[in-house]
Coordinates of C-alpha atoms and ligand atoms in Angstrom, one line a residue:
Chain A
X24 CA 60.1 62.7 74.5
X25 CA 58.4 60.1 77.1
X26 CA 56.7 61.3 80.3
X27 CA 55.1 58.3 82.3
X28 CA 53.4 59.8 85.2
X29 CA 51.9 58.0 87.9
X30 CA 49.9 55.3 85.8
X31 CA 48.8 51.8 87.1
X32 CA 47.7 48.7 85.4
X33 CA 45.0 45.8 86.6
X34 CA 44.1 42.6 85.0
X35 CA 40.6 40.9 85.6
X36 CA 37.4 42.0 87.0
X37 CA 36.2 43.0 90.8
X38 CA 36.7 39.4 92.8
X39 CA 40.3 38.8 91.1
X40 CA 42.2 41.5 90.2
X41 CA 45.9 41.5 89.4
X42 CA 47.8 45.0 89.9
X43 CA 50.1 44.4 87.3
X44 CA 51.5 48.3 87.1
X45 CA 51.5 50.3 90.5
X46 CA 52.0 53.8 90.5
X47 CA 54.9 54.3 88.3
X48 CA 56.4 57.8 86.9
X49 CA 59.9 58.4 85.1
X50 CA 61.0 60.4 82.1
X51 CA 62.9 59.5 79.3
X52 CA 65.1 62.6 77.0
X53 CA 64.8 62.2 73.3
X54 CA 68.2 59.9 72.3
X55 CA 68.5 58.2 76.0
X56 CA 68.9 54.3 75.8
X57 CA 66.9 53.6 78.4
X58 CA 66.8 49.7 80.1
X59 CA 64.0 48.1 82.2
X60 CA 65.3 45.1 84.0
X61 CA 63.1 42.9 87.0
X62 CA 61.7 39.7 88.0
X63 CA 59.5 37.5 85.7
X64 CA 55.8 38.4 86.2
X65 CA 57.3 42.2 87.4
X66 CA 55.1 43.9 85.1
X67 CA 58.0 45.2 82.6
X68 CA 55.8 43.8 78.8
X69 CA 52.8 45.9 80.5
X70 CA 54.8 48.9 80.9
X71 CA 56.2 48.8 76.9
X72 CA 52.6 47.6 76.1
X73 CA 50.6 51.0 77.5
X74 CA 53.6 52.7 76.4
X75 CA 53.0 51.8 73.1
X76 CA 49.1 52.3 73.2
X77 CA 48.8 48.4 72.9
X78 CA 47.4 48.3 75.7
X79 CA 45.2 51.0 78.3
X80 CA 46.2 52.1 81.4
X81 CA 43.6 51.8 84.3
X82 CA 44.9 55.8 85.8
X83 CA 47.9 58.3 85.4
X84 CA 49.6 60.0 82.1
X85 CA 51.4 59.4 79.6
X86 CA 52.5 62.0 77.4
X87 CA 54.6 61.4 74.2
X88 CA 56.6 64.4 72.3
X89 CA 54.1 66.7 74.6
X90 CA 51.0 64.8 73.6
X91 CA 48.9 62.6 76.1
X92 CA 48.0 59.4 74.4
X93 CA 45.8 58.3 77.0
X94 CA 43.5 60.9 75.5
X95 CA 44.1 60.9 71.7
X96 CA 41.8 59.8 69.4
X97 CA 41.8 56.2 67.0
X98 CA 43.2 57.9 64.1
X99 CA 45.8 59.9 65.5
X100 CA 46.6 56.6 67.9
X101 CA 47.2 54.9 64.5
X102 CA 49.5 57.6 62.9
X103 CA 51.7 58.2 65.5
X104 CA 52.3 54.1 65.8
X105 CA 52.9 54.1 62.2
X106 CA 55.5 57.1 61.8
X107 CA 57.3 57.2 65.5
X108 CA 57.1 53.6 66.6
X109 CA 58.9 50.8 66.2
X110 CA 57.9 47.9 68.7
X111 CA 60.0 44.4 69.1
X112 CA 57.7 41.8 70.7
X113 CA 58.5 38.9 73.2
X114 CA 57.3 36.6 71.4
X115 CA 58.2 38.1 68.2
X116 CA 54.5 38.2 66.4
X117 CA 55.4 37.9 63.0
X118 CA 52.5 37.2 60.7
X119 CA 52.7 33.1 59.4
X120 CA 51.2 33.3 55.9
X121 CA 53.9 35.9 55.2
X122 CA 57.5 35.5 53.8
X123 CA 60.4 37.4 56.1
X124 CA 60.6 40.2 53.4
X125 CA 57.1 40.7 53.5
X126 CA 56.3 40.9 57.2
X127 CA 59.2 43.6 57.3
X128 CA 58.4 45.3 54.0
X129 CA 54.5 45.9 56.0
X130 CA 55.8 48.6 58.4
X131 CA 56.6 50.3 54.9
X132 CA 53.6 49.6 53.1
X133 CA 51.5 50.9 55.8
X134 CA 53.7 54.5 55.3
X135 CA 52.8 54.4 51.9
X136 CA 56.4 54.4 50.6
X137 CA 57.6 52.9 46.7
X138 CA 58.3 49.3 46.0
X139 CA 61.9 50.6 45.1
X140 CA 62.4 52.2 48.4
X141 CA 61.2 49.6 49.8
X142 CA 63.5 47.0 49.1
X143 CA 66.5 49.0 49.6
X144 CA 65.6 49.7 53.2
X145 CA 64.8 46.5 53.5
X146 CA 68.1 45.0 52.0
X147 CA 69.7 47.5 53.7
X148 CA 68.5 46.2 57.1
X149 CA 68.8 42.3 56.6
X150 CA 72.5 43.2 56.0
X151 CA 73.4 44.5 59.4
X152 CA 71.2 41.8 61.1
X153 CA 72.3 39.1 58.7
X154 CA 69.3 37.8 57.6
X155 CA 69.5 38.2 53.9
X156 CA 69.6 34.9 52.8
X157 CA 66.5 34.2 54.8
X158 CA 64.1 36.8 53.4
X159 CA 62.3 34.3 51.3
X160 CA 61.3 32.3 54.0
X161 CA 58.3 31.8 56.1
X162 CA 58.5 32.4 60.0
X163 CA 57.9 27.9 60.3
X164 CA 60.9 27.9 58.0
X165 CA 63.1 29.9 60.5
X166 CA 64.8 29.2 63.9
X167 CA 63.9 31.2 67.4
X168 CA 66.5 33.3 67.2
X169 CA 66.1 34.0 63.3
X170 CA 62.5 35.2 64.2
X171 CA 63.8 37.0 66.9
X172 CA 65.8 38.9 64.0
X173 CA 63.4 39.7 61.3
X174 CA 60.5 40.7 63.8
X175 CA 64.1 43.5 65.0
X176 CA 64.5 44.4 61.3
X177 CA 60.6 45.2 61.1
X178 CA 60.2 47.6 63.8
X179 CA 64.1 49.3 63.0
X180 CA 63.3 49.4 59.0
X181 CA 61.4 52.5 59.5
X182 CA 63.9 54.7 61.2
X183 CA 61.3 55.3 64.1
X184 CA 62.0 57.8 66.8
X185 CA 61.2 55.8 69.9
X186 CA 61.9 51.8 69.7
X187 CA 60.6 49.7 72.6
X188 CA 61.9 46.6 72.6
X189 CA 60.8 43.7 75.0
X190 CA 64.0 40.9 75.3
X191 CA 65.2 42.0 71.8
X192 CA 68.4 39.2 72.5
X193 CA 66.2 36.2 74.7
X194 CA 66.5 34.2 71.4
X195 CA 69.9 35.1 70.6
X196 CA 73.4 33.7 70.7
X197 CA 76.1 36.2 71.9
X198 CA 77.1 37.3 68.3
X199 CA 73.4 37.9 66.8
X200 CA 72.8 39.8 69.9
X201 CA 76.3 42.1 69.1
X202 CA 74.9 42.6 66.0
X203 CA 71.2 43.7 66.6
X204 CA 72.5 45.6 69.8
X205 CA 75.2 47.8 67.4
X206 CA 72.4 48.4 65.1
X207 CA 70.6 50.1 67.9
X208 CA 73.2 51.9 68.8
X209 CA 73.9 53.3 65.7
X210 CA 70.3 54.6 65.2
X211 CA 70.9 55.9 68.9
X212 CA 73.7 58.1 68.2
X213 CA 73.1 58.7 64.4
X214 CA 69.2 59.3 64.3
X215 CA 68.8 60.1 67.8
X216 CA 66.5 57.4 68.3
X217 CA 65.2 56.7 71.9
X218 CA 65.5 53.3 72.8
X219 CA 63.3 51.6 75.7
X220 CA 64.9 47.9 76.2
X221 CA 63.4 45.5 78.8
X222 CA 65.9 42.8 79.2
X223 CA 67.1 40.4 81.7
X224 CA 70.5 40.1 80.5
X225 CA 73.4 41.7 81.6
X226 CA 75.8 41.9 78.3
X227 CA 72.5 43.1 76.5
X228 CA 72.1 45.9 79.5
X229 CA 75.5 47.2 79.4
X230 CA 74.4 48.7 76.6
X231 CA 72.1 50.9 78.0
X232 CA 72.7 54.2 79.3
X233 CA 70.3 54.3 82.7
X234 CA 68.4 51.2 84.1
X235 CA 65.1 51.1 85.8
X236 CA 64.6 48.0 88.0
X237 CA 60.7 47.2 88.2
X238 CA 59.5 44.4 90.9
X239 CA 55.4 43.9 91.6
X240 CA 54.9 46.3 89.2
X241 CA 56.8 49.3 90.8
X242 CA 60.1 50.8 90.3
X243 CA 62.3 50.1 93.4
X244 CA 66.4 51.7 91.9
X245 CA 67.6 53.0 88.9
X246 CA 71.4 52.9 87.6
X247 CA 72.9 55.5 85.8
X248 CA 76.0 54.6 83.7
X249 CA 79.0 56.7 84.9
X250 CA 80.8 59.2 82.5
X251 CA 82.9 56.8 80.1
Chain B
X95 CA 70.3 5.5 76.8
X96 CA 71.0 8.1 73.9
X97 CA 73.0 7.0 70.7
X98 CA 72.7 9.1 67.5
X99 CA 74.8 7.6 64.3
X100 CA 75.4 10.3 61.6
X101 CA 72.3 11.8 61.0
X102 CA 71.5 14.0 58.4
X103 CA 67.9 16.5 58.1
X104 CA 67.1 18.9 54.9
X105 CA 64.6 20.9 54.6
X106 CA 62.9 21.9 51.1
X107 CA 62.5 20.4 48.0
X108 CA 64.9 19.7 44.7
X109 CA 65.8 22.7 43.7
X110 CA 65.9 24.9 47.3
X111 CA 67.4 22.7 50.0
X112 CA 68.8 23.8 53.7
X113 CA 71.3 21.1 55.4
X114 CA 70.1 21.9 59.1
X115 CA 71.9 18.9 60.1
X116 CA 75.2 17.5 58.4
X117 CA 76.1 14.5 60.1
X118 CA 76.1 14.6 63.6
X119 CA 76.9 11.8 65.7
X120 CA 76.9 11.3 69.9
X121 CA 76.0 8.8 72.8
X122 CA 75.0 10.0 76.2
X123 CA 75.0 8.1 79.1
X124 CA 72.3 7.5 81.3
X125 CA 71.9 10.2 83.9
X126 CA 74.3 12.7 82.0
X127 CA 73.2 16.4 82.0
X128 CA 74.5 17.6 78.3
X129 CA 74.5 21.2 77.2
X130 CA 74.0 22.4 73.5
X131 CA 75.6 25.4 72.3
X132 CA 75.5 27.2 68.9
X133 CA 74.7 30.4 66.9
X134 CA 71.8 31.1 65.9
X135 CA 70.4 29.0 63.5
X136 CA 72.9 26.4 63.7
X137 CA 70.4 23.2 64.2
X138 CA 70.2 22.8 67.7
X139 CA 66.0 22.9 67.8
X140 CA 66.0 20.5 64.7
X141 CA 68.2 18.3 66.5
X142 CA 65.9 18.0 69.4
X143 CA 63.2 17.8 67.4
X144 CA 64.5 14.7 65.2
X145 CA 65.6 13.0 69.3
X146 CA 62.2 13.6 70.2
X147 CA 60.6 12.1 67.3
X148 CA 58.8 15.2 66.7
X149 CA 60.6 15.5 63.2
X150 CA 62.0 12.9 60.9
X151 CA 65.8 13.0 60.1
X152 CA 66.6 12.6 56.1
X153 CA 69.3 9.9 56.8
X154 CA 71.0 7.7 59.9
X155 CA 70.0 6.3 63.0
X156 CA 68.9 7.6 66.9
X157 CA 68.4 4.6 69.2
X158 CA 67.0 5.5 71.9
X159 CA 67.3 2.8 75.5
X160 CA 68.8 0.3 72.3
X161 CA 65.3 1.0 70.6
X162 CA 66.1 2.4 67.0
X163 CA 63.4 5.0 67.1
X164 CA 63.7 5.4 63.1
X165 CA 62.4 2.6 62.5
X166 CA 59.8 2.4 65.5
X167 CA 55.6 1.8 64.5
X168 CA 53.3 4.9 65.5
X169 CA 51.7 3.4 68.7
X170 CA 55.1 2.4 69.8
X171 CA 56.5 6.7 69.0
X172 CA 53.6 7.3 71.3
X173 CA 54.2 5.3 74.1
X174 CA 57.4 6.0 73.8
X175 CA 56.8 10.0 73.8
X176 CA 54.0 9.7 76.9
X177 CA 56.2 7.5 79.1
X178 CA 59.6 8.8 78.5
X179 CA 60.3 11.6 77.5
X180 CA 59.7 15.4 78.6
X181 CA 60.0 17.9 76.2
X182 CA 60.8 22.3 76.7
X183 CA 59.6 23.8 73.3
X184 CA 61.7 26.6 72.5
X185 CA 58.8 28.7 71.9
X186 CA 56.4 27.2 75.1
X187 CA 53.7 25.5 73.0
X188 CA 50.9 26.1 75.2
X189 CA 47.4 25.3 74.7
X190 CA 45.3 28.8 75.2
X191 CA 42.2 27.3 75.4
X192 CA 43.2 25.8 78.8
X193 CA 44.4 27.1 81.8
X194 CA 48.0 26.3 83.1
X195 CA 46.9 23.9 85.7
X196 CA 45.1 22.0 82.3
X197 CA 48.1 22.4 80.6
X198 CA 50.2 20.4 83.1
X199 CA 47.6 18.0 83.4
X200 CA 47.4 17.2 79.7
X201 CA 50.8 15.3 80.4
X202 CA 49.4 12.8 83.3
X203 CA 45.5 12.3 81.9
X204 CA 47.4 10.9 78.7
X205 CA 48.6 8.6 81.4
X206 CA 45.7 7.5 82.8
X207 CA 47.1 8.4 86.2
X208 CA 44.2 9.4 88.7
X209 CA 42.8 12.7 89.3
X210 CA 43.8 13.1 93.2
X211 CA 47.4 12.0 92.3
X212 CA 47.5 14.6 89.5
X213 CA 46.2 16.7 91.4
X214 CA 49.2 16.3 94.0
X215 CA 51.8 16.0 91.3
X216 CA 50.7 19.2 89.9
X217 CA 51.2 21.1 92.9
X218 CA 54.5 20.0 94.5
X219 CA 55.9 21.0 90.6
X220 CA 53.8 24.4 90.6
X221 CA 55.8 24.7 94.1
X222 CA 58.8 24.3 93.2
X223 CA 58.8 26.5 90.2
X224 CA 56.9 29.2 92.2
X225 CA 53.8 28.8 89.6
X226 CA 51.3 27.9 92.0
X227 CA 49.3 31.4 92.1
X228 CA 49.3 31.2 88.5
X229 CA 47.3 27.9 88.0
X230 CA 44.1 29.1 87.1
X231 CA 45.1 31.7 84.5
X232 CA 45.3 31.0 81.0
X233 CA 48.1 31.9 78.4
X234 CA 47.0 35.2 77.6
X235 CA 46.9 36.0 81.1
X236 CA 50.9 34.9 82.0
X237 CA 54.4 36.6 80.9
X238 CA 56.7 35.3 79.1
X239 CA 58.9 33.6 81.9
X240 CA 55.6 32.2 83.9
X241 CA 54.8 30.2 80.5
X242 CA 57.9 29.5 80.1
X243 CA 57.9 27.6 83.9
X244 CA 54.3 26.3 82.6
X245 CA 55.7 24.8 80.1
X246 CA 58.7 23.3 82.1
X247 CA 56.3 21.9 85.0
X248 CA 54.4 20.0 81.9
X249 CA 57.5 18.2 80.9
X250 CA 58.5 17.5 84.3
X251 CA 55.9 16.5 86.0
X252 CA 55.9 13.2 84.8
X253 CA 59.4 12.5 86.1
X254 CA 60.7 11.5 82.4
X255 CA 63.3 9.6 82.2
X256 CA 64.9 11.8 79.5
X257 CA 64.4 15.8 79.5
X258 CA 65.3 17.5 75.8
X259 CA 64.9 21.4 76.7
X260 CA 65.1 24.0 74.0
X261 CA 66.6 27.3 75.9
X262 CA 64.5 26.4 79.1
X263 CA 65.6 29.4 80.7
X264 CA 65.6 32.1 77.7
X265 CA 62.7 34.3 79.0
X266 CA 63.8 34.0 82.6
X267 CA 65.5 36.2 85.4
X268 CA 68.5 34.7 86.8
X269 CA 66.2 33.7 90.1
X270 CA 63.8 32.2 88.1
X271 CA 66.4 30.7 85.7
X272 CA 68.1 29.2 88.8
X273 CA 64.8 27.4 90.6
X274 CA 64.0 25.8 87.1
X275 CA 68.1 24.1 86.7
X276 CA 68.2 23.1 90.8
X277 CA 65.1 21.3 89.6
X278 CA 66.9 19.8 86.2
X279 CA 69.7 18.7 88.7
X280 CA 67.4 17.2 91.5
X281 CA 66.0 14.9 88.7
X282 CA 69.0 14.4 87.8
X283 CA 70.7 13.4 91.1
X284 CA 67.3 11.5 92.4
X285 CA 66.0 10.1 89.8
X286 CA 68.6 9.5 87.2
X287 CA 67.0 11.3 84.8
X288 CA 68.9 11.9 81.6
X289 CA 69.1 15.7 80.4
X290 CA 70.0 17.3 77.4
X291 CA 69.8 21.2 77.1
X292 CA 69.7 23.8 74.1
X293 CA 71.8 27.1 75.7
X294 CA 73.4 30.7 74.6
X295 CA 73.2 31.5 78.4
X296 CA 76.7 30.8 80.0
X297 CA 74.8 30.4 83.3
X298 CA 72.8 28.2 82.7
X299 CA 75.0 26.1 80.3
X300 CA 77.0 25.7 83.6
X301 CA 74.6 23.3 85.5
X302 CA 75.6 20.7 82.5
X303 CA 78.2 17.6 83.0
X304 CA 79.4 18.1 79.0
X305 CA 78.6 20.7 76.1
X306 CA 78.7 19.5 72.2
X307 CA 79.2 22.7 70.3
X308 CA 77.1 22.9 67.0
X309 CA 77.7 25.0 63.6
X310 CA 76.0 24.9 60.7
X311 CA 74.5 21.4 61.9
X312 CA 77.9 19.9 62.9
X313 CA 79.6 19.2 66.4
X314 CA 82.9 21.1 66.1
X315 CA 83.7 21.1 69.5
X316 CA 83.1 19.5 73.0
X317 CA 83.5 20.2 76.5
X318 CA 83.8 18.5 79.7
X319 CA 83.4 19.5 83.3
X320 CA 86.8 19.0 85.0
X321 CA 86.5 17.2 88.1
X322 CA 84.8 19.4 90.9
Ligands
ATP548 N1 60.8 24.1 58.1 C1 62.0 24.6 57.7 N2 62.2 24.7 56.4 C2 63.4 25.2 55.9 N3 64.4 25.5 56.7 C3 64.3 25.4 58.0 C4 63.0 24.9 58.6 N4 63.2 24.9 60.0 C5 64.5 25.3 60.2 N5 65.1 25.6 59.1 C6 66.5 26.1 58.9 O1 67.3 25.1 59.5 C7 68.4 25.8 60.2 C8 68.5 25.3 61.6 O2 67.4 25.7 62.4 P1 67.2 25.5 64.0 O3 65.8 25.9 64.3 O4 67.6 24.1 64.3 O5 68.3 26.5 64.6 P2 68.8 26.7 66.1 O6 70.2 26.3 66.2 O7 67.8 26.2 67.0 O8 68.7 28.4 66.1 P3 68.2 29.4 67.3 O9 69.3 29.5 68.3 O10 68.0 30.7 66.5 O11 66.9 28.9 67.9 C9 68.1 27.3 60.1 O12 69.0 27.9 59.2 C10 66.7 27.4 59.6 O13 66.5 28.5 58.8
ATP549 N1 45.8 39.4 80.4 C1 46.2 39.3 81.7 N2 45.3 39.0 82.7 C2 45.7 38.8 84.0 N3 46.9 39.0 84.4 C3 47.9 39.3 83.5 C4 47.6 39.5 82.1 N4 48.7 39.8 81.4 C5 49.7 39.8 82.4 N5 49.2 39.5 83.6 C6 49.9 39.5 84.9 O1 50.6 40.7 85.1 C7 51.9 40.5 85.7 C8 52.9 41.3 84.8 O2 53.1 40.6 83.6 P1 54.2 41.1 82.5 O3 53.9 40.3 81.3 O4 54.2 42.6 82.4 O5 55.5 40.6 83.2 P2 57.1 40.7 82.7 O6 57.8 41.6 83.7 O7 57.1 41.1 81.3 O8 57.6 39.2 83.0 P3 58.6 38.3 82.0 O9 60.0 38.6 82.4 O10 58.2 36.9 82.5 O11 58.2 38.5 80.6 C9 52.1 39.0 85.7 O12 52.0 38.6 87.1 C10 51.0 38.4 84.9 O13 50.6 37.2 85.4
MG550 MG1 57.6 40.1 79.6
MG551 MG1 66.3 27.0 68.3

């Protein structure tokens, strides 16, 4: 599903440039649970950025279900974040004039789905991440790790096929993180999702089935998790 | 130094009304390095946010240094927040309009200290948090752990007598995590200064002396460090 090949990524203009990405290629299977682990400043938000056409690469490939974004066009950029993507932030990024329910009911809105559906999916996935008695606050009425939640439940509300998720548990107490970790788990083995999880914590990585280490913007090891 | 008599904070109005803190009450010492543990949305940030004046409780009393700060005139919160204290925002708090080595700054020029002394201040920090190639970039321009040690070298560089930190270390690598708590404990050896630290890391939760245990804005439990 993911082919990264040989792309590299630099900040700033020609007197001070910072190689954040350098030369880095892997593949990732459709339904792998893939983990990126490394240093602060490694370069592991600019890898799920470009991955996620947030951001351009400077040179290389990356090809998604066969197709090289670094080439599509705007409109077919858009669709395929709308209907295959579902991104966690860092720093979460919900939207500040809109209620919980409404910044997660957007990923829907955008797909054009019905106001009926809508709320179920969505009562369906504050549920699991145990936010439901939150949903009619605003993100200044919540706590760092409640934000953390309902910026999960916006990008996993839509069943996407690839998740990226950057620190999905930073904000997160060891039961929240259970929860929202299960949840991925579940749409792992159920929907075949492929999950790509930057984390630098080690209950949140055991979860993963292979982990890339990145350090100066280069991937130095990779673990593969033995048979079970 | 710290001595908080059952304080109570709601949020909301009549009808809709969240107890984030239900009467909580705790002394620390001077020169004690507490930990605060809880789930997620428990009140841990409102509690630092009502010790650091930044947020009003609903009922009770925090003196701070036998100074009840409840009760304390603006000018007097001011000079009390700009001389004292040294605050770690859970979610960093930077100013992107200036660059980090401005952001530091901002703590000593509200000082009135001079600008070949901030100057040096600023860079033994920068030093010891392994910031100092990152002082002329601006927010946009760092990760999520380098603001996060931006944000810690603005509370520490004024050498505050008491340090509240909300998850200090929740966007770090362990090698990063561990620079920023040898330099919690340095202050806190050297200088005396008084610590109190918001945690779900069991890491860094064990640099701290004690750890009050918080649910649904109560202390239910409380640990202390045996002897070493
Ligand atoms: N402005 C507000 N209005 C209404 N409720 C609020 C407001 N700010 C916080 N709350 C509520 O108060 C409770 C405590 O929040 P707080 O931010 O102190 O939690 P926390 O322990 O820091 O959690 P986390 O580990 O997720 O950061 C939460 O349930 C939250 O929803
Ligand atoms: N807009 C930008 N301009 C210049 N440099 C940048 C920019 N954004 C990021 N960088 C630099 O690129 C490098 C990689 O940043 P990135 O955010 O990918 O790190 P990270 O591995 O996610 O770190 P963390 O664990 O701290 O979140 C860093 O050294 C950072 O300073
Ligand atoms: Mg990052
Ligand atoms: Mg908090």
């Amino acid at each position: 599903i993911l082919n990264v090949e040989k792309i590299e990524k630099y900040y700033g203009y020609k007197g001070n440039v910072t190689k954040a990405i350098d030369n880095i290629s892997f593949k990732v299977d459709k339904g792998e649970f893939v983990g990126i682990m490394g240093p602060s400043g490694s370069g592991k938000t600019t890898l799920l950025n470009c991955i996620s056409t947030i951001d351009t690469i400077t040179t290389g490939h990356i090809n998604i279900n066969n197709k090289d974004i670094t080439v599509l066009k705007r409109k077919a950029l858009e669709n395929f974040r709308r209907d295959e993507l579902g991104f966690i932030f860092q720093d979460f990024n919900l939207l500040d004039t809109l209620t919980a329910y409404e910044n997660i009911a957007l990923a829907l809105t955008i797909q054009n789905r019905g106001t009926r559906e809508i709320d179920r999916l969505i009562k369906s996935v504050a549920k699991k991440l145990e936010i439901s008695e939150l949903l009619n606050n605003y993100p200044f009425q919540l706590s760092g790790g409640q934000k953390q939640r309902v910026a999960s439940a916006r990008a996993l509300v839509t069943e996407p096929s690839l998740i990226l998720a950057d620190e999905p548990t930073g904000a997160l107490d060891s039961k929240s993180a259970r929860l929202l970790l299960d949840t991925f788990e579940k749409l792992n083995k159920e929907f075949q999702s492929t999950i790509l999880m930057v984390t630098h914590d080690a209950f949140t990585a055991s979860y993963a089935h292979r982990i890339l280490f990145i350090k100066d913007g280069r991937i130095f090891n990779e673990l593969i998790r033995g048979e079970d």
